[in-house]
Tab-separated table of C-alpha atoms in Angstrom:
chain	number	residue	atom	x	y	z
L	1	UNK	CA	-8.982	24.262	-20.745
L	2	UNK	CA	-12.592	25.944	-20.721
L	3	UNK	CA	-14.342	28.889	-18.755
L	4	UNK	CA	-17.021	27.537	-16.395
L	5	UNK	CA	-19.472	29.326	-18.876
L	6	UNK	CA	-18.246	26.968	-21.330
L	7	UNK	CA	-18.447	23.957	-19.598
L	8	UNK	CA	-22.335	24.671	-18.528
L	9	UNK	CA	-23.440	25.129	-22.074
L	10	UNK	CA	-22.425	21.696	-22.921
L	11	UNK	CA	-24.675	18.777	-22.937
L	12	UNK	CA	-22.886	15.498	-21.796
L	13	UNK	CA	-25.307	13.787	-24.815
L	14	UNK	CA	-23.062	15.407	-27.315
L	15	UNK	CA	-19.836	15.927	-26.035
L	16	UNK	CA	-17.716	14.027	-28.805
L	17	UNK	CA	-14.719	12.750	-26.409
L	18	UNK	CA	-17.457	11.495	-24.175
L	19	UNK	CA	-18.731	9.220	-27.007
L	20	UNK	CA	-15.099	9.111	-28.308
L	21	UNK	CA	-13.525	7.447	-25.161
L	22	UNK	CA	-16.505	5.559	-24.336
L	23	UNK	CA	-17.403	7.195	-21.512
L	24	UNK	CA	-20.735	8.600	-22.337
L	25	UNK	CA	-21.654	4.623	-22.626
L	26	UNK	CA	-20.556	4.740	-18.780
L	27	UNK	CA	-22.744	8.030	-18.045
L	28	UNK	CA	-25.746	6.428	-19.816
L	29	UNK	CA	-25.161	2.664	-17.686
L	30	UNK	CA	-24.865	4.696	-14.158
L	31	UNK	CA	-27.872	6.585	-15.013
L	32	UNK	CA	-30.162	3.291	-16.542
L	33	UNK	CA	-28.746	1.195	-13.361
L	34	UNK	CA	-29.241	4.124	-10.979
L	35	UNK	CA	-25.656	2.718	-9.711
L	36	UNK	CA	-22.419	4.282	-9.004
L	37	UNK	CA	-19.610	4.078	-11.433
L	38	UNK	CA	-15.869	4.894	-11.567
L	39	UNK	CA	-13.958	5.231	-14.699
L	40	UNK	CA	-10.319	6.070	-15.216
L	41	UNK	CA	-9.346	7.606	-18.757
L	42	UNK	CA	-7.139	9.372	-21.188
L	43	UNK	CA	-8.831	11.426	-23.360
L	44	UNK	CA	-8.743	15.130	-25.353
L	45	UNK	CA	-11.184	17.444	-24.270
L	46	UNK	CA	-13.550	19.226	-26.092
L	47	UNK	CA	-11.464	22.276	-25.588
L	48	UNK	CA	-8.014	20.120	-27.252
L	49	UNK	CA	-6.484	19.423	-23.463
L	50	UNK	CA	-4.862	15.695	-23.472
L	51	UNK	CA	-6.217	14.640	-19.609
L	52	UNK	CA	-6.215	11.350	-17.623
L	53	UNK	CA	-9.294	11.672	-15.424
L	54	UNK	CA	-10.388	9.737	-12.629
L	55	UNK	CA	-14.586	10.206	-12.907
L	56	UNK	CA	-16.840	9.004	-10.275
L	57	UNK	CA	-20.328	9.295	-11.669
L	58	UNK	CA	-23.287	9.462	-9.259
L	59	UNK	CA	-27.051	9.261	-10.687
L	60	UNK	CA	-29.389	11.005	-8.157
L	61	UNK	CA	-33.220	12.768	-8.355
L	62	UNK	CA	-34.406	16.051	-7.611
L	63	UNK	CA	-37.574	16.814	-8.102
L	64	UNK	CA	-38.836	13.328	-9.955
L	65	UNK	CA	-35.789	13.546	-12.421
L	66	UNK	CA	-32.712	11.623	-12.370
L	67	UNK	CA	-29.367	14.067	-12.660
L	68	UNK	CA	-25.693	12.965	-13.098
L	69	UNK	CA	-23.470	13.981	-10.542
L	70	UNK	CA	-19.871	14.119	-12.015
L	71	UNK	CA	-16.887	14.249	-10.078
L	72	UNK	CA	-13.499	14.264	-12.297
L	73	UNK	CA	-9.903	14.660	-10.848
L	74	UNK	CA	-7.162	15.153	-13.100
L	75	UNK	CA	-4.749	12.348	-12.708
L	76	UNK	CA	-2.494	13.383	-15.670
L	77	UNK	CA	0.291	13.884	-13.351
L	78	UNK	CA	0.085	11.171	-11.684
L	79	UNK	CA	-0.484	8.809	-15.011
L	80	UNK	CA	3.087	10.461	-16.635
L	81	UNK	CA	4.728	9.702	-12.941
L	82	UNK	CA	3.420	6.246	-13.238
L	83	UNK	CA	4.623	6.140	-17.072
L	84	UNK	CA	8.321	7.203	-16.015
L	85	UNK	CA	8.847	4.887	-13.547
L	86	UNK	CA	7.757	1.983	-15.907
L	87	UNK	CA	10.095	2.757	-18.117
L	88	UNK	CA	12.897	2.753	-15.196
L	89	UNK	CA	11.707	-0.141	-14.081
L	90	UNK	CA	12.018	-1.697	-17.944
L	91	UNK	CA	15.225	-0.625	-18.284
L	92	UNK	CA	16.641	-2.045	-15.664
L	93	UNK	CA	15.305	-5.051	-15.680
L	94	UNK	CA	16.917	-5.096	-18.870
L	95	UNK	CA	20.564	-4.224	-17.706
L	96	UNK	CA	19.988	-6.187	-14.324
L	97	UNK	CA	18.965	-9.429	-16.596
L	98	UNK	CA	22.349	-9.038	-19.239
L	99	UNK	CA	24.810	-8.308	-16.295
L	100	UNK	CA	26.688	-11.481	-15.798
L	101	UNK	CA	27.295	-10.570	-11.981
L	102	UNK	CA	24.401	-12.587	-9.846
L	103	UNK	CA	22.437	-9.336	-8.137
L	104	UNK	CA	20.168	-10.003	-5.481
L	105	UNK	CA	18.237	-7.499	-3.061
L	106	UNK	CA	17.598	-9.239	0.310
L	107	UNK	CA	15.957	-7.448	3.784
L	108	UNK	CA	17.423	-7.664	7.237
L	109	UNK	CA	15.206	-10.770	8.272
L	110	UNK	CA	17.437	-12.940	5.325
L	111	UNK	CA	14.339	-12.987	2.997
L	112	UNK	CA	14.976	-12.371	-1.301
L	113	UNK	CA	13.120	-9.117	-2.241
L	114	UNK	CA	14.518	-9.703	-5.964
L	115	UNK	CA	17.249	-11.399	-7.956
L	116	UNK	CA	18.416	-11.329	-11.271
L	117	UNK	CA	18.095	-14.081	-14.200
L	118	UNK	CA	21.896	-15.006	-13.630
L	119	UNK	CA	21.512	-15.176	-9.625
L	120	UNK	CA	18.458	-17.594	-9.849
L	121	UNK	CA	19.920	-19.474	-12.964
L	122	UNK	CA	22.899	-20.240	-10.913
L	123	UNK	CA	20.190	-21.973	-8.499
L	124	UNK	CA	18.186	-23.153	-11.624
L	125	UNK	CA	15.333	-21.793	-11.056
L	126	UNK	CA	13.393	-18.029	-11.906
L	127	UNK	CA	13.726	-14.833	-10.436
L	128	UNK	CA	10.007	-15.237	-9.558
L	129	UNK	CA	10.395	-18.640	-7.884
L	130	UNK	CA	13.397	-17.226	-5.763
L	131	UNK	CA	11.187	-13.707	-4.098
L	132	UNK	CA	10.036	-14.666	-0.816
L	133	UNK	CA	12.328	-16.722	0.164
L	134	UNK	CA	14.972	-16.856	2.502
L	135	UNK	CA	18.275	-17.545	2.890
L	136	UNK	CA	17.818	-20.610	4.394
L	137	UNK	CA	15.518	-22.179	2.214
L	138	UNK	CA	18.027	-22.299	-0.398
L	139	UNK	CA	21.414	-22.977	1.212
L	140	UNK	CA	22.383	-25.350	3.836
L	141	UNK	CA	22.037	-24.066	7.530
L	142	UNK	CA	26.375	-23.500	8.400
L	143	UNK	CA	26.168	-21.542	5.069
L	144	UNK	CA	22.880	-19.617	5.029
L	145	UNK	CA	23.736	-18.720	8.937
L	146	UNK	CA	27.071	-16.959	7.669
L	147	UNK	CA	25.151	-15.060	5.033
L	148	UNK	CA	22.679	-13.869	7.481
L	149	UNK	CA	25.325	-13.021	10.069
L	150	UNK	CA	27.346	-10.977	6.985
L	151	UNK	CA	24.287	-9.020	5.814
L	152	UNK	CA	22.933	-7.768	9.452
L	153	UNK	CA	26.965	-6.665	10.014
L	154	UNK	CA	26.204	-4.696	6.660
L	155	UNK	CA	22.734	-3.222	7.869
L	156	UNK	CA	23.553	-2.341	11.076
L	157	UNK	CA	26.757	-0.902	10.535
L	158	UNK	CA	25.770	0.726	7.498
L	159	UNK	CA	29.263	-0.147	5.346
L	160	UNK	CA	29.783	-2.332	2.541
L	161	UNK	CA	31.419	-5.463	2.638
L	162	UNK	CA	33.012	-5.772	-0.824
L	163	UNK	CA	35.577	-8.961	-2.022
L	164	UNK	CA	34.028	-11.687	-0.089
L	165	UNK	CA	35.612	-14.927	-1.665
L	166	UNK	CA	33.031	-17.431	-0.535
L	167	UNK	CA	31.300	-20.903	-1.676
L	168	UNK	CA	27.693	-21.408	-2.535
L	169	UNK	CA	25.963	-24.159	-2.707
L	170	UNK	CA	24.368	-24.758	-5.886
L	171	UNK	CA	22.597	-27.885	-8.066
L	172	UNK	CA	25.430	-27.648	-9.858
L	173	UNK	CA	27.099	-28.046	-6.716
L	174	UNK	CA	29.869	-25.626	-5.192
L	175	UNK	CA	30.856	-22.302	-6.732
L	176	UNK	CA	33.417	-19.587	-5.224
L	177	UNK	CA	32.037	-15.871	-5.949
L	178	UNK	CA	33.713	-12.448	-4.962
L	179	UNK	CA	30.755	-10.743	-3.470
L	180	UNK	CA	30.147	-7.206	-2.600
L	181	UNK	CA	27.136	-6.819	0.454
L	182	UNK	CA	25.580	-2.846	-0.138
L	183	UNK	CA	23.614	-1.574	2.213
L	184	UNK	CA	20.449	0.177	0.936
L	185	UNK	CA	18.048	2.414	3.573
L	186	UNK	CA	14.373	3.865	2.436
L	187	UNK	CA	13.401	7.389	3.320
L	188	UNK	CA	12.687	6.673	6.857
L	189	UNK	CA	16.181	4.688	7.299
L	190	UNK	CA	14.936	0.877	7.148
């Protein structure tokens, strides 16, 4: 938001978002320490721009004096991507976790990417405790073979398999479900 006239007139001393943000504190500790620093930040520029920057701040000498070598990319972009896909990612957690239906997301070697709270309390145990792991670690062999032999039908096929009426094994012990298998393929087609 400034002319390159403007920005060489400045002093980094006094630049008030510098002190503001705390980053002249970092300028004045890579200087002292003669060490390298890195510092990611939001701040308003002295010209009224609202930036993220990613600074890498480089002491060196020329001449018997020590200089500041500043290198700042503007991350803002990248910072209001990362913001948005938070908030996706809240949400449906959210919607995933009051869904009754037991949701799981499993790759083609059997293995639980993610479940939901009603999927792993069905198991009692946590979502967390269930990533990781594979089919056969939680259900017996006979059963945990079918699964695996459903799902790779599903991946390699590419169709759904909806209004499978099968038993799982739980603590609780057996439970019938009505499941629907969705195949799901990333951007190169895994």
């Amino acid at each position: 938001g400034a002319t390159r006239k403007q920005v060489l007139e400045q002093n980094y001393n006094t630049i008030k978002s510098w002190k503001k943000s705390g980053f002249l504190d970092k300028a004045k500790s890579a200087v002292r320490e003669n060490s390298k620093k890195r510092h990611e930040l939001k701040v308003r520029s002295t010209f009224g721009k609202d930036v993220s920057l990613d600074c890498h701040l480089v002491p060196f000498s020329s001449e018997d004096k020590t200089h500041l070598l500043l290198m700042i990319n503007d991350i803002s972009e990248r910072i209001q991507a990362e913001e948005a896909l938070q908030i996706i990612t809240d949400e449906q957690a959210v919607l995933l976790g009051a869904m009754p239906a037991m949701i799981f997301w499993i790759d083609k070697e059997g293995n639980f990417i993610r479940v939901n709270e009603p999927f792993a309390a069905a198991l009692k145990t946590f979502p967390d405790e269930i990533s990781g792991k594979s089919l056969f670690d939680l259900y017996p062999e006979d059963q945990a073979r079918k699964y695996h032999s459903d799902n790779l039908e599903v991946i390699e096929t590419g169709k759904p398999k909806k209004n499978i009426d099968e038993p799982v094994q739980t603590p609780a012990g057996t439970m019938w479900v009505c499941t629907d298998k969705i195949p799901y393929r990333d951007k190169e087609g895994n």
